[in-house]
mmCIF file of C-alpha atoms and ligand atoms in Angstrom:
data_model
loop_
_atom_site.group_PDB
_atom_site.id
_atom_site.type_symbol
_atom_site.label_atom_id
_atom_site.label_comp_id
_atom_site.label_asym_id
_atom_site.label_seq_id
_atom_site.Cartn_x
_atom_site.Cartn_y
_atom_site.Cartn_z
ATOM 1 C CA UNK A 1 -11.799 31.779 25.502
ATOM 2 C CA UNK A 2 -8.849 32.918 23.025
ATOM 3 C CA UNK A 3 -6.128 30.317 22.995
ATOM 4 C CA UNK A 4 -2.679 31.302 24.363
ATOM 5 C CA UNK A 5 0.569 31.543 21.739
ATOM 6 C CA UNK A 6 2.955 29.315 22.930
ATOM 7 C CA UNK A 7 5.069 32.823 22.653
ATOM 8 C CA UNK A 8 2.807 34.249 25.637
ATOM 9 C CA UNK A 9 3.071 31.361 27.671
ATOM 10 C CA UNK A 10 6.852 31.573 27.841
ATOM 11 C CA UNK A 11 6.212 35.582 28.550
ATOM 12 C CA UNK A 12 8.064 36.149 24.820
ATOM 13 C CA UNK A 13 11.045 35.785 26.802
ATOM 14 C CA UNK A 14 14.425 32.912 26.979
ATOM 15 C CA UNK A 15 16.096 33.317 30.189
ATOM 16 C CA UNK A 16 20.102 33.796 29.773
ATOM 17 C CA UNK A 17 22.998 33.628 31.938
ATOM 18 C CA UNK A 18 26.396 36.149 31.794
ATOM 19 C CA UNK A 19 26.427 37.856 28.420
ATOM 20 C CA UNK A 20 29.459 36.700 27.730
ATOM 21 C CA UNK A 21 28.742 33.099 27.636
ATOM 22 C CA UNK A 22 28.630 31.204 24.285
ATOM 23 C CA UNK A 23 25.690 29.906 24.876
ATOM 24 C CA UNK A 24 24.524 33.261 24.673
ATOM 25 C CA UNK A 25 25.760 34.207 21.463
ATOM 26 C CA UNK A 26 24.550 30.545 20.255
ATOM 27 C CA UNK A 27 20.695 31.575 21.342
ATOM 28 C CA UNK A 28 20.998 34.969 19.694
ATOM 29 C CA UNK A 29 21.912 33.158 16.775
ATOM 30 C CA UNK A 30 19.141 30.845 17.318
ATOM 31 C CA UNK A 31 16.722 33.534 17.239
ATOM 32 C CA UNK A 32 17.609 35.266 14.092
ATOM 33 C CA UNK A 33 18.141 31.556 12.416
ATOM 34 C CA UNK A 34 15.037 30.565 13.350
ATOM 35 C CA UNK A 35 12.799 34.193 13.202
ATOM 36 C CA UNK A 36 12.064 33.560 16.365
ATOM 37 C CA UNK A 37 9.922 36.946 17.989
ATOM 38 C CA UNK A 38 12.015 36.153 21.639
ATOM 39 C CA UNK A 39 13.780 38.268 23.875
ATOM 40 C CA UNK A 40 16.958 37.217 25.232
ATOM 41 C CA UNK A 41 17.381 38.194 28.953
ATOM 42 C CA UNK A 42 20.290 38.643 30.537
ATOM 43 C CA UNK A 43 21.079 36.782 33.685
ATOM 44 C CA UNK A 44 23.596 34.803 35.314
ATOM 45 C CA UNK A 45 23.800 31.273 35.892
ATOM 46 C CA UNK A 46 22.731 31.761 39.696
ATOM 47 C CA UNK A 47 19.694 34.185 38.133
ATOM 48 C CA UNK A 48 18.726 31.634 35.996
ATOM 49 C CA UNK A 49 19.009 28.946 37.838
ATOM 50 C CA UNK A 50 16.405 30.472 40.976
ATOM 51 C CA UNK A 51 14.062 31.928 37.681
ATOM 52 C CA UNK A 52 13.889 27.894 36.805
ATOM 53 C CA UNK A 53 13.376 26.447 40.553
ATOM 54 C CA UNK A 54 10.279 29.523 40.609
ATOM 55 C CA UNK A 55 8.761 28.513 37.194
ATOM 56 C CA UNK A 56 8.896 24.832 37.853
ATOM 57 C CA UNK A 57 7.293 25.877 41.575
ATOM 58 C CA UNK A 58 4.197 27.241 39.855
ATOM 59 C CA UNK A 59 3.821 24.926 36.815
ATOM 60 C CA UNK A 60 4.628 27.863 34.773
ATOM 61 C CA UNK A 61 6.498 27.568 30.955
ATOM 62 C CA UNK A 62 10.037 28.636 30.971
ATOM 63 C CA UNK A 63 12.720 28.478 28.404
ATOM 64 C CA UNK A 64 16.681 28.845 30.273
ATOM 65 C CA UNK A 65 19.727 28.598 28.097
ATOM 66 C CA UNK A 66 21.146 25.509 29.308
ATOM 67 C CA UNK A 67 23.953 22.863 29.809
ATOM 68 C CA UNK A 68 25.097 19.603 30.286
ATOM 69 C CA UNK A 69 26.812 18.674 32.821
ATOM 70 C CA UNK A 70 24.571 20.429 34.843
ATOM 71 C CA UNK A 71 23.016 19.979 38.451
ATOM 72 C CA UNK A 72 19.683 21.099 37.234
ATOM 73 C CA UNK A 73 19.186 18.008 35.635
ATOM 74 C CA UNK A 74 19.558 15.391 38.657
ATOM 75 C CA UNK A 75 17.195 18.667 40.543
ATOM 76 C CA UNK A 76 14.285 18.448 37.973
ATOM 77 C CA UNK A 77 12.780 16.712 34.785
ATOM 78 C CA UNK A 78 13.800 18.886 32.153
ATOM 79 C CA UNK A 79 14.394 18.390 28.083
ATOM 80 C CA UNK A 80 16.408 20.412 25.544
ATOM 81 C CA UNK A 81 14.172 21.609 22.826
ATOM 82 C CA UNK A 82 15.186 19.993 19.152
ATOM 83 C CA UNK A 83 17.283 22.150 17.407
ATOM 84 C CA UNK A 84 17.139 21.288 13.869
ATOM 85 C CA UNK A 85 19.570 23.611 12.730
ATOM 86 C CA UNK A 86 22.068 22.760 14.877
ATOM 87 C CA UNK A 87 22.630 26.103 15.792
ATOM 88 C CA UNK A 88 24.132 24.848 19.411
ATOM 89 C CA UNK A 89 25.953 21.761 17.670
ATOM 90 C CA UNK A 90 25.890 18.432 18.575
ATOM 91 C CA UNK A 91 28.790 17.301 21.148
ATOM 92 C CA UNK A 92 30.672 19.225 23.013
ATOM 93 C CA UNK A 93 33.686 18.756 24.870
ATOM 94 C CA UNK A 94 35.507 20.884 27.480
ATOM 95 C CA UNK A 95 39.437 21.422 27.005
ATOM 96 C CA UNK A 96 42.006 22.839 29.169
ATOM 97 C CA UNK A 97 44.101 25.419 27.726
ATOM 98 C CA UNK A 98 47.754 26.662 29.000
ATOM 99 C CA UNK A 99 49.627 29.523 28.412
ATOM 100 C CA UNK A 100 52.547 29.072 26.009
ATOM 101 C CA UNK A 101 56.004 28.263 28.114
ATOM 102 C CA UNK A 102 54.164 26.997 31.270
ATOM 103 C CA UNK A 103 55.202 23.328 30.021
ATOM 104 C CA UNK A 104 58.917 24.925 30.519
ATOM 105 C CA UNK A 105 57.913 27.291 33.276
ATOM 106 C CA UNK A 106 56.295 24.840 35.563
ATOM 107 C CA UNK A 107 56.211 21.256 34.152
ATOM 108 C CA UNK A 108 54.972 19.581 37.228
ATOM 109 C CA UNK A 109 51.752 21.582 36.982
ATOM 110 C CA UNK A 110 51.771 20.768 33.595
ATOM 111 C CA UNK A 111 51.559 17.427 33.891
ATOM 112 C CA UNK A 112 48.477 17.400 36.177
ATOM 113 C CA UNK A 113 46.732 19.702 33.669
ATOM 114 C CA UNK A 114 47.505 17.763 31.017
ATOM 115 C CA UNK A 115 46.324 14.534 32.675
ATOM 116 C CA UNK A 116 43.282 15.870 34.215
ATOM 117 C CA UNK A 117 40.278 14.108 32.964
ATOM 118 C CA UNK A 118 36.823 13.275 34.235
ATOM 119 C CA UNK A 119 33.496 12.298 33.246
ATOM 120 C CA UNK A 120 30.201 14.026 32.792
ATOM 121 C CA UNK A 121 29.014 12.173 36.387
ATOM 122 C CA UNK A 122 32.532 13.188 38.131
ATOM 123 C CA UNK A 123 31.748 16.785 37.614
ATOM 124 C CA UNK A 124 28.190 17.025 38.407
ATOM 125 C CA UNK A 125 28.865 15.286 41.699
ATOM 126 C CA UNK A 126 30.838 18.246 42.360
ATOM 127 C CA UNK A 127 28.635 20.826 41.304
ATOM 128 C CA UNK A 128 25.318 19.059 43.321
ATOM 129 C CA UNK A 129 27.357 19.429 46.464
ATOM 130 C CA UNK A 130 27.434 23.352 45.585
ATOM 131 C CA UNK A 131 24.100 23.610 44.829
ATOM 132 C CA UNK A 132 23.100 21.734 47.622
ATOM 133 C CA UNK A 133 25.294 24.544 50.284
ATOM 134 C CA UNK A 134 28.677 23.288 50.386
ATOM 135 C CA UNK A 135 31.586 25.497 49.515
ATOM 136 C CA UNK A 136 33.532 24.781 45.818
ATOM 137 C CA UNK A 137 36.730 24.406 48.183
ATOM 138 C CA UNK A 138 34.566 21.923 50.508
ATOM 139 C CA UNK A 139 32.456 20.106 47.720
ATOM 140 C CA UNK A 140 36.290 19.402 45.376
ATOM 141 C CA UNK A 141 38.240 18.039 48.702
ATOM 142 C CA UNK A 142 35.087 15.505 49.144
ATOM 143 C CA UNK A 143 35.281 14.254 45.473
ATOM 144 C CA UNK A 144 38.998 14.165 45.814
ATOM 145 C CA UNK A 145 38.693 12.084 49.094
ATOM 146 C CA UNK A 146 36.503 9.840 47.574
ATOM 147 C CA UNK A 147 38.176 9.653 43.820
ATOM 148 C CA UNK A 148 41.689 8.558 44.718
ATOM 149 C CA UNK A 149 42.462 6.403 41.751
ATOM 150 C CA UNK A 150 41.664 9.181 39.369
ATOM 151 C CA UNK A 151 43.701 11.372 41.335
ATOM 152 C CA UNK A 152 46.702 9.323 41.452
ATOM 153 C CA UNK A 153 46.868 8.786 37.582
ATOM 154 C CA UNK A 154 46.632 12.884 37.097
ATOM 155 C CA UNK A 155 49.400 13.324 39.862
ATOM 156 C CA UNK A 156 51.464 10.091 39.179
ATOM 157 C CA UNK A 157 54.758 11.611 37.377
ATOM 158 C CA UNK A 158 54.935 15.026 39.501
ATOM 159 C CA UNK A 159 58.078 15.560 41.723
ATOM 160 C CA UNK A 160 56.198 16.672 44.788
ATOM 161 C CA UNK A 161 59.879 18.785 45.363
ATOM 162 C CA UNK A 162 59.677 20.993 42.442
ATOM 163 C CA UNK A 163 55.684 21.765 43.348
ATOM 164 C CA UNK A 164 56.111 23.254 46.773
ATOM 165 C CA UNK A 165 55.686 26.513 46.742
ATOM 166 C CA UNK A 166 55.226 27.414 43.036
ATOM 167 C CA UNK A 167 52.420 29.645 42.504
ATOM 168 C CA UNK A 168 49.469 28.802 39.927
ATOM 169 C CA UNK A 169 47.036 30.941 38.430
ATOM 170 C CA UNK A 170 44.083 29.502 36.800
ATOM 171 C CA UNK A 171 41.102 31.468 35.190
ATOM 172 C CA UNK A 172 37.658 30.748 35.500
ATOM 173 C CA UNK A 173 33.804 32.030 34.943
ATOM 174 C CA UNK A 174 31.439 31.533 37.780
ATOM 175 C CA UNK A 175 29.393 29.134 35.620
ATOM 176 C CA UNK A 176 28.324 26.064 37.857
ATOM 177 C CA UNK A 177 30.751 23.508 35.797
ATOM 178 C CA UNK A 178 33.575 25.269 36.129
ATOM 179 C CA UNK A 179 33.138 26.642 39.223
ATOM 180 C CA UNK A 180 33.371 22.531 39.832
ATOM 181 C CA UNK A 181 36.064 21.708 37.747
ATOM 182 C CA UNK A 182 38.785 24.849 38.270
ATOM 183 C CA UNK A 183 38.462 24.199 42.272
ATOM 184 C CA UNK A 184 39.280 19.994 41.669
ATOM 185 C CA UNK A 185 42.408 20.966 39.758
ATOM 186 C CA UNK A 186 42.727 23.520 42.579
ATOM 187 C CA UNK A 187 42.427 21.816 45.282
ATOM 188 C CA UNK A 188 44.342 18.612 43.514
ATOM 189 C CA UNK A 189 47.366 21.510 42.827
ATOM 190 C CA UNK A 190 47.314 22.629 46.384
ATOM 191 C CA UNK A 191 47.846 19.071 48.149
ATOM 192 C CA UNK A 192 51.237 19.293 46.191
ATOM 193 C CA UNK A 193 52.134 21.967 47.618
ATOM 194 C CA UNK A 194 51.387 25.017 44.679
ATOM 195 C CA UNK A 195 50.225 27.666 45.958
ATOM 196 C CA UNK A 196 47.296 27.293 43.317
ATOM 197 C CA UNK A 197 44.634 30.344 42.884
ATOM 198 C CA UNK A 198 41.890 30.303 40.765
ATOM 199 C CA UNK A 199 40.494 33.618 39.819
ATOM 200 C CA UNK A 200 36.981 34.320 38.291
ATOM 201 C CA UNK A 201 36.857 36.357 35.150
ATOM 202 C CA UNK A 202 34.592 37.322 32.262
ATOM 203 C CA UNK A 203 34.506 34.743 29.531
ATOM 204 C CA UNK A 204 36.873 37.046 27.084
ATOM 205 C CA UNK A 205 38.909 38.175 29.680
ATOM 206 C CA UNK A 206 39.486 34.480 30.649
ATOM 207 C CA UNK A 207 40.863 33.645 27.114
ATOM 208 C CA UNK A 208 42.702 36.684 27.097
ATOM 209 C CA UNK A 209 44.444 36.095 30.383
ATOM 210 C CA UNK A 210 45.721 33.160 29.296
ATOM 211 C CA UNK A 211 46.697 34.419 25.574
ATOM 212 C CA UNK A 212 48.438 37.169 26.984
ATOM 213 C CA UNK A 213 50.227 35.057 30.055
ATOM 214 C CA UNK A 214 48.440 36.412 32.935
ATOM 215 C CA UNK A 215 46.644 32.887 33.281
ATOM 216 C CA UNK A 216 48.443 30.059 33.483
ATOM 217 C CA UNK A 217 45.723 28.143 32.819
ATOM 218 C CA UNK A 218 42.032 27.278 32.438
ATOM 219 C CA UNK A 219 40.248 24.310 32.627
ATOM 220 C CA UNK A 220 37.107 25.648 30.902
ATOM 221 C CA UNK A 221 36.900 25.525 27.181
ATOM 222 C CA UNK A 222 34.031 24.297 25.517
ATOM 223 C CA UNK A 223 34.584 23.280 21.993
ATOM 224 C CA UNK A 224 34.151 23.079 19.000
ATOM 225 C CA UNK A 225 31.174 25.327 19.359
ATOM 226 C CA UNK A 226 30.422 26.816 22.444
ATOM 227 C CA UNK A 227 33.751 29.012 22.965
ATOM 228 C CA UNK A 228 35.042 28.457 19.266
ATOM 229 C CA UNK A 229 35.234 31.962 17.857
ATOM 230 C CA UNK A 230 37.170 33.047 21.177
ATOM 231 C CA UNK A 231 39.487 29.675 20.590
ATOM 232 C CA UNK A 232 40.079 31.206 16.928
ATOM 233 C CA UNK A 233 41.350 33.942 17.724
ATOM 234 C CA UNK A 234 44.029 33.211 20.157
ATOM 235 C CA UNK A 235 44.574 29.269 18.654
ATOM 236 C CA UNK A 236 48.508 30.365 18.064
ATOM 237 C CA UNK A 237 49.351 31.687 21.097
ATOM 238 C CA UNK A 238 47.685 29.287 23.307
ATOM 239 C CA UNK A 239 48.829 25.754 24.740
ATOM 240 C CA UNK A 240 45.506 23.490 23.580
ATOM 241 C CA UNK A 241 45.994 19.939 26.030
ATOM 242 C CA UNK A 242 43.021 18.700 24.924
ATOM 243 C CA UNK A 243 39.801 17.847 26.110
ATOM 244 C CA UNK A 244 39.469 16.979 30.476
ATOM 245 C CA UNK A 245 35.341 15.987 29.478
ATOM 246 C CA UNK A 246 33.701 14.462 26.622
ATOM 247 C CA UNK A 247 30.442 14.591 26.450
ATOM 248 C CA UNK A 248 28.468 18.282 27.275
ATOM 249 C CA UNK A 249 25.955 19.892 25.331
ATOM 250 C CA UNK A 250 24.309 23.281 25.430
ATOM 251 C CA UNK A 251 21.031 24.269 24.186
ATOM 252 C CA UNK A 252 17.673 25.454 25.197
ATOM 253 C CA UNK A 253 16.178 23.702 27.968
ATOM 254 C CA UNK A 254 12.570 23.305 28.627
ATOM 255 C CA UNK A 255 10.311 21.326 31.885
ATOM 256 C CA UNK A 256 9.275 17.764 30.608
ATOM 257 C CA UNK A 257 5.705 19.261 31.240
ATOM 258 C CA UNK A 258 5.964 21.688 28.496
ATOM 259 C CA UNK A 259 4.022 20.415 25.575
ATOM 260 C CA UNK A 260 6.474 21.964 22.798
ATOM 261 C CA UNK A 261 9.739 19.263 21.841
ATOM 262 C CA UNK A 262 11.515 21.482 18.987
ATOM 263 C CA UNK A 263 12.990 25.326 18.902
ATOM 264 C CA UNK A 264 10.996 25.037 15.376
ATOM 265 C CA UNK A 265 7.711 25.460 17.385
ATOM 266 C CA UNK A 266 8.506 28.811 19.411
ATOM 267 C CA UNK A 267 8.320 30.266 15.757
HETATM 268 N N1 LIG B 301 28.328 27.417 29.652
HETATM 269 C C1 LIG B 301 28.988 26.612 30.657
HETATM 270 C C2 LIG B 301 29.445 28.214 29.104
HETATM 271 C C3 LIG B 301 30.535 27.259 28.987
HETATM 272 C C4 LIG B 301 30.356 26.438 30.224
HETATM 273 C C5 LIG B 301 27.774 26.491 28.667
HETATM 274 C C6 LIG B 301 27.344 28.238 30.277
HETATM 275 C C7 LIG B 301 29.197 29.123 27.899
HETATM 276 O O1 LIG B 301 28.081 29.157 27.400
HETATM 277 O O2 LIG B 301 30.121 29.815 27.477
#
Protein backbone atom coordinates (compact mmCIF):
# COMPACT_ATOMS: atom_id res chain seq x y z
CA UNK A 1 0.00 0.00 0.00
CA UNK A 2 1.49 3.52 -1.24
CA UNK A 3 1.85 5.86 1.68
CA UNK A 4 -0.30 9.04 1.72
CA UNK A 5 1.56 12.77 1.34
CA UNK A 6 0.71 14.57 4.19
CA UNK A 7 -0.43 17.09 1.16
CA UNK A 8 -3.29 14.44 0.24
CA UNK A 9 -4.38 13.93 3.57
CA UNK A 10 -5.23 17.59 4.07
CA UNK A 11 -6.99 17.30 0.36
CA UNK A 12 -3.97 19.94 -0.87
CA UNK A 13 -6.21 22.38 0.53
CA UNK A 14 -6.07 25.28 3.88
CA UNK A 15 -9.49 26.28 4.67
CA UNK A 16 -9.91 30.31 4.79
CA UNK A 17 -12.37 32.65 6.05
CA UNK A 18 -13.55 36.28 4.21
CA UNK A 19 -10.90 37.21 1.68
CA UNK A 20 -10.41 40.17 3.11
CA UNK A 21 -9.12 39.07 6.37
CA UNK A 22 -5.39 39.43 7.23
CA UNK A 23 -5.06 36.30 8.11
CA UNK A 24 -5.69 35.61 4.68
CA UNK A 25 -3.16 37.59 3.12
CA UNK A 26 -0.73 36.24 6.05
CA UNK A 27 -1.42 32.39 4.70
CA UNK A 28 -0.94 33.43 1.09
CA UNK A 29 2.19 34.71 2.17
CA UNK A 30 2.84 31.64 4.03
CA UNK A 31 2.50 29.62 1.04
CA UNK A 32 4.79 31.34 -1.30
CA UNK A 33 7.39 31.78 1.84
CA UNK A 34 7.33 28.45 2.50
CA UNK A 35 6.75 26.74 -1.37
CA UNK A 36 4.09 25.29 -0.03
CA UNK A 37 1.90 23.27 -3.17
CA UNK A 38 -1.64 24.44 -1.06
CA UNK A 39 -4.66 25.94 -2.14
CA UNK A 40 -6.15 28.61 -0.23
CA UNK A 41 -10.01 28.36 -0.06
CA UNK A 42 -12.11 30.91 0.45
CA UNK A 43 -14.64 30.80 3.20
CA UNK A 44 -15.99 32.66 5.96
CA UNK A 45 -15.51 32.33 9.49
CA UNK A 46 -19.05 30.55 9.88
CA UNK A 47 -17.81 28.22 6.63
CA UNK A 48 -14.87 27.42 8.30
CA UNK A 49 -15.84 26.99 11.39
CA UNK A 50 -18.81 23.99 10.35
CA UNK A 51 -15.77 22.58 7.67
CA UNK A 52 -13.70 22.12 11.22
CA UNK A 53 -16.70 20.66 13.52
CA UNK A 54 -17.17 18.01 10.09
CA UNK A 55 -13.41 17.13 9.85
CA UNK A 56 -12.94 16.69 13.53
CA UNK A 57 -16.48 14.48 13.28
CA UNK A 58 -14.77 11.99 10.98
CA UNK A 59 -11.15 11.99 12.28
CA UNK A 60 -10.25 13.55 9.08
CA UNK A 61 -6.89 16.13 8.65
CA UNK A 62 -7.81 19.68 8.26
CA UNK A 63 -5.80 22.81 8.17
CA UNK A 64 -8.32 26.30 9.02
CA UNK A 65 -6.71 29.69 9.19
CA UNK A 66 -7.15 30.45 12.69
CA UNK A 67 -7.29 32.76 15.82
CA UNK A 68 -6.94 33.38 19.23
CA UNK A 69 -9.33 34.41 21.10
CA UNK A 70 -11.39 32.02 19.60
CA UNK A 71 -14.38 29.70 20.74
CA UNK A 72 -13.02 26.85 18.77
CA UNK A 73 -10.51 26.34 21.17
CA UNK A 74 -12.62 25.76 24.54
CA UNK A 75 -14.99 23.46 21.54
CA UNK A 76 -12.02 21.14 20.54
CA UNK A 77 -8.26 20.14 21.06
CA UNK A 78 -6.61 21.94 18.46
CA UNK A 79 -2.74 23.31 17.92
CA UNK A 80 -1.29 26.03 15.67
CA UNK A 81 1.27 24.57 13.40
CA UNK A 82 5.04 26.13 14.11
CA UNK A 83 5.68 28.79 11.96
CA UNK A 84 9.28 29.29 11.78
CA UNK A 85 9.25 32.16 9.69
CA UNK A 86 7.08 34.04 11.52
CA UNK A 87 5.12 34.78 8.70
CA UNK A 88 1.85 35.34 11.14
CA UNK A 89 4.11 37.11 13.90
CA UNK A 90 4.28 36.46 17.29
CA UNK A 91 1.72 38.61 19.56
CA UNK A 92 -0.92 40.27 18.58
CA UNK A 93 -3.03 42.75 20.05
CA UNK A 94 -6.42 44.22 19.06
CA UNK A 95 -6.79 48.20 19.11
CA UNK A 96 -9.67 50.41 18.80
CA UNK A 97 -9.44 53.05 16.33
CA UNK A 98 -11.62 56.48 16.14
CA UNK A 99 -12.23 58.76 13.59
CA UNK A 100 -10.33 62.04 13.87
CA UNK A 101 -12.63 64.86 15.81
CA UNK A 102 -14.91 62.26 17.55
CA UNK A 103 -12.81 63.10 20.86
CA UNK A 104 -14.37 66.79 20.13
CA UNK A 105 -17.50 65.52 18.47
CA UNK A 106 -18.65 63.18 21.13
CA UNK A 107 -16.23 62.97 24.13
CA UNK A 108 -18.41 60.93 26.33
CA UNK A 109 -18.25 58.09 23.81
CA UNK A 110 -14.82 58.72 23.66
CA UNK A 111 -14.06 58.06 26.87
CA UNK A 112 -15.69 54.59 26.98
CA UNK A 113 -13.74 53.69 23.82
CA UNK A 114 -10.79 54.76 25.06
CA UNK A 115 -11.18 52.89 28.37
CA UNK A 116 -12.53 49.77 26.99
CA UNK A 117 -10.32 46.91 27.80
CA UNK A 118 -10.69 43.19 28.33
CA UNK A 119 -8.92 40.05 28.41
CA UNK A 120 -8.47 37.15 26.08
CA UNK A 121 -11.09 35.03 28.61
CA UNK A 122 -13.61 38.20 28.73
CA UNK A 123 -14.08 37.97 25.05
CA UNK A 124 -14.31 34.38 24.42
CA UNK A 125 -16.99 34.14 27.08
CA UNK A 126 -18.83 36.27 24.80
CA UNK A 127 -18.25 34.66 21.69
CA UNK A 128 -19.06 30.81 23.34
CA UNK A 129 -22.46 32.17 24.20
CA UNK A 130 -22.83 32.89 20.26
CA UNK A 131 -21.64 29.85 19.23
CA UNK A 132 -23.54 28.07 21.60
CA UNK A 133 -27.24 29.97 20.04
CA UNK A 134 -27.52 33.09 21.85
CA UNK A 135 -27.85 36.36 20.02
CA UNK A 136 -24.49 38.93 20.03
CA UNK A 137 -27.13 41.50 21.59
CA UNK A 138 -28.20 38.62 24.19
CA UNK A 139 -24.69 36.94 24.79
CA UNK A 140 -22.91 41.07 25.48
CA UNK A 141 -25.95 42.11 28.01
CA UNK A 142 -25.08 38.65 29.99
CA UNK A 143 -21.29 39.46 30.20
CA UNK A 144 -22.20 42.99 31.03
CA UNK A 145 -24.60 41.76 33.84
CA UNK A 146 -22.13 39.69 35.16
CA UNK A 147 -18.83 42.08 34.61
CA UNK A 148 -19.92 45.17 36.50
CA UNK A 149 -16.62 46.29 37.86
CA UNK A 150 -15.08 46.34 34.45
CA UNK A 151 -17.93 48.16 33.26
CA UNK A 152 -17.92 50.81 35.76
CA UNK A 153 -14.15 51.72 35.24
CA UNK A 154 -14.89 52.07 31.19
CA UNK A 155 -18.08 54.23 32.00
CA UNK A 156 -16.80 56.00 35.24
CA UNK A 157 -16.12 59.75 33.88
CA UNK A 158 -19.17 59.88 31.26
CA UNK A 159 -21.94 62.53 31.90
CA UNK A 160 -24.84 60.20 31.36
CA UNK A 161 -26.62 63.90 30.16
CA UNK A 162 -24.51 64.57 27.24
CA UNK A 163 -24.93 60.60 26.06
CA UNK A 164 -28.67 60.47 25.66
CA UNK A 165 -29.55 60.45 22.49
CA UNK A 166 -26.26 60.88 20.55
CA UNK A 167 -25.97 58.54 17.80
CA UNK A 168 -22.81 56.11 17.39
CA UNK A 169 -21.64 54.31 14.53
CA UNK A 170 -19.19 51.62 14.94
CA UNK A 171 -17.77 49.29 12.12
CA UNK A 172 -17.28 45.80 12.29
CA UNK A 173 -16.50 42.33 10.25
CA UNK A 174 -18.62 39.38 11.09
CA UNK A 175 -15.53 37.56 12.41
CA UNK A 176 -16.53 35.69 15.74
CA UNK A 177 -14.23 38.18 18.02
CA UNK A 178 -15.54 41.06 16.94
CA UNK A 179 -18.79 40.15 16.40
CA UNK A 180 -18.16 39.76 20.50
CA UNK A 181 -16.40 42.72 21.18
CA UNK A 182 -18.29 45.62 18.82
CA UNK A 183 -21.80 44.39 20.47
CA UNK A 184 -20.10 44.82 24.43
CA UNK A 185 -19.12 48.37 23.53
CA UNK A 186 -22.59 48.39 21.94
CA UNK A 187 -24.57 47.33 24.24
CA UNK A 188 -22.26 49.18 27.12
CA UNK A 189 -22.99 52.60 24.71
CA UNK A 190 -26.66 51.94 24.62
CA UNK A 191 -27.33 51.67 28.56
CA UNK A 192 -26.12 55.40 28.40
CA UNK A 193 -28.41 56.28 26.41
CA UNK A 194 -26.45 56.53 22.60
CA UNK A 195 -28.25 55.45 20.24
CA UNK A 196 -25.18 53.11 19.36
CA UNK A 197 -25.25 50.98 15.89
CA UNK A 198 -22.79 48.75 14.88
CA UNK A 199 -22.67 47.99 11.24
CA UNK A 200 -20.86 44.98 9.55
CA UNK A 201 -18.50 45.76 6.75
CA UNK A 202 -15.71 44.28 4.65
CA UNK A 203 -12.35 44.46 6.33
CA UNK A 204 -11.14 47.54 3.90
CA UNK A 205 -14.25 49.11 3.89
CA UNK A 206 -14.15 49.03 7.75
CA UNK A 207 -10.80 51.01 7.82
CA UNK A 208 -12.01 53.15 5.26
CA UNK A 209 -15.20 54.09 7.01
CA UNK A 210 -13.51 55.21 9.72
CA UNK A 211 -10.56 57.08 7.68
CA UNK A 212 -13.00 58.80 5.76
CA UNK A 213 -15.54 59.65 8.91
CA UNK A 214 -18.36 57.47 8.10
CA UNK A 215 -17.33 55.24 11.22
CA UNK A 216 -16.96 56.61 14.26
CA UNK A 217 -15.31 53.88 15.42
CA UNK A 218 -14.08 50.28 15.50
CA UNK A 219 -13.07 48.16 18.05
CA UNK A 220 -11.33 45.62 15.77
CA UNK A 221 -7.77 46.19 14.83
CA UNK A 222 -5.36 43.61 15.04
CA UNK A 223 -1.83 44.76 15.14
CA UNK A 224 1.11 44.94 14.44
CA UNK A 225 0.59 42.24 11.89
CA UNK A 226 -2.63 41.04 11.19
CA UNK A 227 -4.33 44.42 9.84
CA UNK A 228 -0.91 46.38 9.58
CA UNK A 229 -0.67 47.28 5.91
CA UNK A 230 -4.44 48.59 6.12
CA UNK A 231 -3.25 50.57 9.56
CA UNK A 232 -0.37 52.09 7.21
CA UNK A 233 -2.16 53.48 5.06
CA UNK A 234 -4.66 55.48 6.88
CA UNK A 235 -2.16 55.86 10.30
CA UNK A 236 -2.59 59.93 9.78
CA UNK A 237 -5.97 60.27 9.50
CA UNK A 238 -7.05 57.91 12.09
CA UNK A 239 -7.52 58.30 16.02
CA UNK A 240 -5.20 55.05 17.27
CA UNK A 241 -6.51 54.60 21.38
CA UNK A 242 -4.61 51.80 21.74
CA UNK A 243 -4.93 48.32 22.31
CA UNK A 244 -8.72 46.98 24.26
CA UNK A 245 -6.80 43.07 24.21
CA UNK A 246 -3.38 41.89 24.59
CA UNK A 247 -2.72 38.78 23.86
CA UNK A 248 -4.28 37.13 20.25
CA UNK A 249 -2.52 35.29 17.76
CA UNK A 250 -3.36 34.07 14.29
CA UNK A 251 -1.95 31.26 12.45
CA UNK A 252 -2.70 27.93 11.02
CA UNK A 253 -4.52 25.69 13.17
CA UNK A 254 -4.42 22.00 13.10
CA UNK A 255 -6.51 18.90 15.47
CA UNK A 256 -4.07 17.74 18.31
CA UNK A 257 -4.52 14.32 16.45
CA UNK A 258 -2.72 15.43 13.45
CA UNK A 259 0.73 14.00 13.52
CA UNK A 260 2.46 17.15 11.72
CA UNK A 261 3.63 20.20 14.59
CA UNK A 262 5.35 22.78 12.02
CA UNK A 263 4.03 24.68 8.61
CA UNK A 264 7.76 23.45 7.58
CA UNK A 265 6.29 19.89 7.15
CA UNK A 266 3.25 20.64 4.67
CA UNK A 267 6.27 21.39 2.27
N1 LIG B 1 -9.24 37.57 12.23
C1 LIG B 1 -10.05 37.91 13.38
C2 LIG B 1 -9.15 38.86 11.52
C3 LIG B 1 -8.93 39.84 12.58
C4 LIG B 1 -9.81 39.31 13.66
C5 LIG B 1 -7.94 37.13 12.74
C6 LIG B 1 -9.91 36.58 11.45
C7 LIG B 1 -8.25 38.98 10.29
O1 LIG B 1 -7.60 38.01 9.92
O2 LIG B 1 -8.21 40.05 9.68
Amino acid sequence: QRNVSVKEKFNGEIIGIEPGAGLMKKTEQAIKDYGLDFTLRDSSSAGMSATLANKIKNKEWVIVTGWTPHWKWAAYDLKYLEDPKKVFGEEEHISTIARKGLAEDKPEAYKILDNFHWTPDDMQTVMLDVHEGMSPDDAAKKWIAAHRDKVVEWTKDVDKSAAAGKTVKLGYVEWDSEIASTHVVKNVMQDLGFKAEATPVDNAIMWQGVSQGSFDAMVSAWLPGTHGDLYDKVKDTIDNLGPNLEGAKIGLVVPDYVTINSIEELK
